[in-house]
Short mmCIF file of C-alpha atoms in Angstrom, two decimals:
data_model
loop_
_atom_site.label_atom_id
_atom_site.label_comp_id
_atom_site.label_asym_id
_atom_site.label_seq_id
_atom_site.Cartn_x
_atom_site.Cartn_y
_atom_site.Cartn_z
CA GLN A 253 -5.33 -12.13 14.86
CA LYS A 254 -4.31 -9.99 12.16
CA GLU A 255 -1.23 -11.42 9.80
CA VAL A 256 0.43 -7.50 10.33
CA GLU A 257 -0.84 -6.24 13.89
CA GLN A 258 0.89 -2.06 13.75
CA ASP A 259 -0.30 0.24 16.61
CA PRO A 260 -1.89 3.26 15.43
CA GLY A 261 -0.96 5.12 17.48
CA PRO A 262 -1.41 8.44 17.18
CA LEU A 263 2.87 9.26 18.63
CA SER A 264 3.62 12.80 19.05
CA VAL A 265 8.15 13.88 19.51
CA PRO A 266 9.24 17.07 19.49
CA GLU A 267 11.65 17.97 16.18
CA GLY A 268 15.04 16.34 16.46
CA ALA A 269 13.38 13.05 17.83
CA ILE A 270 14.04 9.11 17.39
CA VAL A 271 11.25 7.57 16.56
CA SER A 272 10.46 4.05 16.98
CA LEU A 273 8.17 2.39 14.98
CA ASN A 274 7.22 -1.44 14.85
CA CYS A 275 5.09 -4.08 13.40
CA THR A 276 5.44 -7.87 14.39
CA TYR A 277 3.56 -10.25 12.42
CA SER A 278 2.49 -13.97 12.78
CA ASN A 279 3.11 -15.33 8.97
CA SER A 280 6.72 -17.06 9.29
CA ALA A 281 6.72 -17.13 4.96
CA PHE A 282 7.32 -13.15 4.95
CA GLN A 283 10.75 -12.93 3.43
CA TYR A 284 9.81 -8.82 2.13
CA PHE A 285 9.44 -6.26 5.03
CA MET A 286 9.16 -2.58 3.29
CA TRP A 287 8.19 1.08 5.22
CA TYR A 288 5.49 3.12 3.48
CA ARG A 289 5.26 7.05 4.19
CA GLN A 290 1.84 7.57 3.71
CA TYR A 291 1.13 12.22 3.46
CA SER A 292 -2.53 12.87 4.12
CA ARG A 293 -4.16 12.42 1.20
CA LYS A 294 -1.70 10.76 -0.88
CA GLY A 295 -0.88 7.48 -2.30
CA PRO A 296 1.96 5.26 -0.28
CA GLU A 297 6.21 5.88 -1.24
CA LEU A 298 7.73 2.90 -0.62
CA LEU A 299 10.51 4.35 2.29
CA MET A 300 12.98 1.16 2.65
CA TYR A 301 13.29 -2.44 1.88
CA THR A 302 14.82 -5.03 3.16
CA TYR A 303 15.01 -8.98 2.21
CA SER A 304 14.72 -11.25 5.27
CA SER A 305 16.74 -11.02 8.68
CA GLY A 306 18.90 -7.56 9.07
CA ASN A 307 19.56 -3.51 9.71
CA LYS A 308 19.61 -1.21 6.06
CA GLU A 309 20.15 2.43 6.49
CA ASP A 310 19.39 5.44 4.44
CA GLY A 311 20.28 8.61 5.53
CA ARG A 312 18.27 9.24 8.79
CA PHE A 313 16.12 6.34 8.29
CA THR A 314 17.06 2.37 10.14
CA ALA A 315 14.89 -0.63 9.08
CA GLN A 316 14.95 -3.78 11.40
CA VAL A 317 14.18 -7.11 10.73
CA ASP A 318 13.79 -9.94 13.18
CA LYS A 319 12.47 -12.75 11.62
CA SER A 320 12.72 -14.74 15.01
CA SER A 321 10.53 -12.49 16.79
CA LYS A 322 8.59 -11.98 13.99
CA TYR A 323 9.01 -8.22 14.20
CA ILE A 324 10.24 -5.50 12.26
CA SER A 325 10.94 -1.82 13.02
CA LEU A 326 11.85 1.60 11.25
CA PHE A 327 13.52 4.17 13.75
CA ILE A 328 13.74 8.17 12.19
CA ARG A 329 16.85 10.04 13.83
CA ASP A 330 16.72 13.86 13.75
CA SER A 331 12.64 13.92 13.37
CA GLN A 332 11.29 16.52 11.17
CA PRO A 333 8.37 17.73 11.01
CA SER A 334 8.41 17.07 7.29
CA ASP A 335 8.47 13.84 8.71
CA SER A 336 4.76 13.87 9.27
CA ALA A 337 2.84 11.08 8.34
CA THR A 338 1.30 8.31 8.70
CA TYR A 339 4.30 5.10 8.21
CA LEU A 340 2.91 1.73 7.35
CA CYS A 341 4.80 -0.94 7.42
CA ALA A 342 4.05 -3.97 4.46
CA MET A 343 5.17 -7.33 3.56
CA SER A 344 5.12 -9.87 0.96
CA VAL A 345 6.36 -13.82 0.73
CA THR A 346 7.82 -13.37 -2.81
CA GLY A 347 8.30 -9.56 -3.04
CA GLY A 348 8.61 -8.62 -6.82
CA SER A 349 5.19 -7.26 -7.86
CA GLU A 350 3.20 -9.92 -5.04
CA LYS A 351 0.62 -8.81 -3.43
CA LEU A 352 1.72 -7.15 0.07
CA VAL A 353 -0.05 -7.21 3.35
CA PHE A 354 -0.17 -3.81 4.98
CA GLY A 355 0.21 -3.18 8.76
CA LYS A 356 -2.91 -0.17 10.11
CA GLY A 357 -0.31 2.57 10.00
CA THR A 358 1.06 4.93 12.97
CA LYS A 359 0.34 8.36 12.60
CA LEU A 360 3.55 10.05 13.35
CA THR A 361 3.62 13.87 13.97
CA VAL A 362 6.75 15.92 14.75
CA ASN A 363 6.45 19.55 16.70
CA PRO A 364 8.81 21.91 15.74
CA ASP B 53 8.27 11.11 -15.95
CA ALA B 54 4.31 10.64 -15.25
CA GLY B 55 3.81 8.34 -12.17
CA VAL B 56 0.74 6.45 -12.03
CA THR B 57 -2.45 8.58 -12.19
CA GLN B 58 -6.33 7.49 -11.11
CA SER B 59 -9.78 9.37 -11.76
CA PRO B 60 -11.70 10.77 -10.78
CA THR B 61 -10.25 11.47 -7.53
CA HIS B 62 -13.65 11.18 -5.61
CA LEU B 63 -16.98 10.32 -6.02
CA ILE B 64 -20.21 10.13 -4.07
CA LYS B 65 -22.23 7.37 -5.06
CA THR B 66 -26.04 6.19 -3.63
CA ARG B 67 -26.39 1.99 -2.34
CA GLY B 68 -26.89 0.00 -5.23
CA GLN B 69 -25.08 1.81 -7.59
CA GLN B 70 -22.41 1.09 -9.31
CA VAL B 71 -18.76 2.96 -10.09
CA THR B 72 -16.13 2.55 -12.35
CA LEU B 73 -12.32 4.00 -11.22
CA ARG B 74 -9.31 4.45 -13.61
CA CYS B 75 -5.98 3.62 -13.19
CA SER B 76 -2.61 4.33 -16.01
CA PRO B 77 0.27 2.82 -14.88
CA LYS B 78 3.91 4.30 -14.50
CA SER B 79 5.64 4.71 -17.97
CA GLY B 80 7.22 1.20 -18.31
CA HIS B 81 5.67 -1.07 -15.93
CA ASP B 82 3.27 -3.36 -17.28
CA THR B 83 1.07 -4.47 -13.49
CA VAL B 84 -1.48 -3.24 -12.29
CA SER B 85 -3.09 -3.68 -8.41
CA TRP B 86 -5.71 -2.62 -6.35
CA TYR B 87 -5.94 -1.70 -2.99
CA GLN B 88 -9.00 -0.56 -0.87
CA GLN B 89 -7.59 1.41 2.02
CA ALA B 90 -10.88 1.89 4.79
CA LEU B 91 -10.10 5.03 7.28
CA GLY B 92 -7.61 4.31 9.63
CA GLN B 93 -6.58 1.63 8.30
CA GLY B 94 -3.58 0.01 6.18
CA PRO B 95 -4.34 -1.29 2.52
CA GLN B 96 -6.32 -4.08 1.64
CA PHE B 97 -4.70 -5.70 -1.83
CA ILE B 98 -8.25 -6.77 -3.96
CA PHE B 99 -6.68 -8.56 -7.62
CA GLN B 100 -3.92 -7.83 -9.34
CA TYR B 101 -4.13 -7.87 -13.31
CA TYR B 102 -0.97 -8.67 -15.50
CA GLU B 103 -1.60 -9.48 -19.57
CA GLU B 104 -5.09 -8.57 -19.20
CA GLU B 105 -5.19 -10.82 -16.82
CA GLU B 106 -6.17 -11.57 -12.75
CA ARG B 107 -2.84 -13.17 -11.32
CA GLN B 108 -4.05 -12.91 -7.67
CA ARG B 109 -7.40 -12.04 -6.68
CA GLY B 110 -7.48 -11.02 -2.44
CA ASN B 111 -10.66 -11.96 0.01
CA PHE B 112 -12.82 -9.70 -1.59
CA PRO B 113 -16.11 -10.68 -2.54
CA ASP B 114 -17.50 -10.54 -6.82
CA ARG B 115 -18.90 -7.76 -6.77
CA PHE B 116 -15.00 -5.76 -6.86
CA SER B 117 -14.14 -6.93 -10.89
CA GLY B 118 -11.27 -5.64 -13.51
CA HIS B 119 -10.22 -4.93 -16.75
CA GLN B 120 -6.74 -4.36 -18.09
CA PHE B 121 -6.69 -2.87 -21.68
CA PRO B 122 -3.29 -3.90 -24.18
CA ASN B 123 -1.92 -0.09 -23.10
CA TYR B 124 -1.99 -1.96 -19.57
CA SER B 125 -4.00 0.75 -17.78
CA SER B 126 -7.30 -0.69 -15.71
CA GLU B 127 -10.13 -0.35 -14.44
CA LEU B 128 -12.15 -1.33 -10.92
CA ASN B 129 -15.24 -2.20 -11.05
CA VAL B 130 -18.09 -2.35 -7.72
CA ASN B 131 -21.34 -3.39 -8.95
CA ALA B 132 -24.07 -3.48 -6.35
CA LEU B 133 -22.79 -0.44 -3.96
CA LEU B 134 -22.80 -0.93 0.43
CA LEU B 135 -21.59 1.78 3.23
CA GLY B 136 -18.63 -0.73 4.21
CA ASP B 137 -17.60 -0.16 0.58
CA SER B 138 -16.36 4.01 1.24
CA ALA B 139 -12.36 4.31 1.43
CA LEU B 140 -9.88 5.10 -0.76
CA TYR B 141 -9.47 3.04 -3.53
CA LEU B 142 -5.51 2.46 -4.96
CA CYS B 143 -3.82 1.70 -7.97
CA ALA B 144 -0.34 0.33 -7.71
CA SER B 145 1.79 -0.42 -10.58
CA SER B 146 5.27 -2.75 -11.56
CA THR B 147 6.54 -4.81 -13.68
CA LEU B 148 6.67 -8.33 -13.65
CA ALA B 149 9.55 -8.05 -16.98
CA GLY B 150 13.10 -7.72 -16.59
CA ALA B 151 15.11 -7.39 -13.97
CA PHE B 152 12.99 -7.81 -10.47
CA SER B 153 12.03 -4.53 -8.70
CA TYR B 154 11.03 -4.81 -5.80
CA GLU B 155 9.22 -1.86 -5.72
CA GLN B 156 5.31 -0.86 -5.91
CA TYR B 157 4.12 2.56 -7.22
CA PHE B 158 1.50 3.82 -5.87
CA GLY B 159 -1.33 6.56 -7.04
CA PRO B 160 -2.77 9.34 -5.00
CA GLY B 161 -6.64 7.01 -5.21
CA THR B 162 -10.22 7.06 -5.63
CA ARG B 163 -12.06 8.61 -2.74
CA LEU B 164 -15.33 6.92 -2.86
CA THR B 165 -18.50 7.50 -0.57
CA VAL B 166 -21.78 5.44 -0.53
CA THR B 167 -24.78 7.40 0.58
#
């Protein structure tokens, strides 16, 4: 079993839709949870960062962590064509500069 | 403020050859991590350099080696290239000094094709 599982999609939605992206993990030591966005031929950029369990909101983006279920989610409200990218979940045990363990990534297309 | 830069952008090598990839971290960062991202996969951690020493290493063979220079830039070397080494190689910079920083800034990557 891989440490982090993520449905690779692809996921195609109409503009304005609510998008839900999810990852599960097996290592209960993970405490720091991140979502990265990666456009084609670019490096990943950090979207959201959450420590331990709970919710975090930033504009149209909401990150949720449920440590009891080892399950994290990213919600995108009012999705835009510019949100079309691959979304990667990543996790680490101690945060900071420690190595990140990534999911496979979910390719999202938002159609105008 | 220049972000993380990597060179070359892409290159093609033959099986058995050796390759060197380069990374310059974001200004103010002292730690460089290297990741391998195969097509359709998430990045996998190769190793991390801090103060010119390898600080952490992922599950990669000794064919993968690195170096960090006094100006914090870094090189990734891969010997005896295999077809399976074809991937996007990402460099991420961060800092272990000063205040806690959770963000690792990624460069655009070097796309390596092994034929």
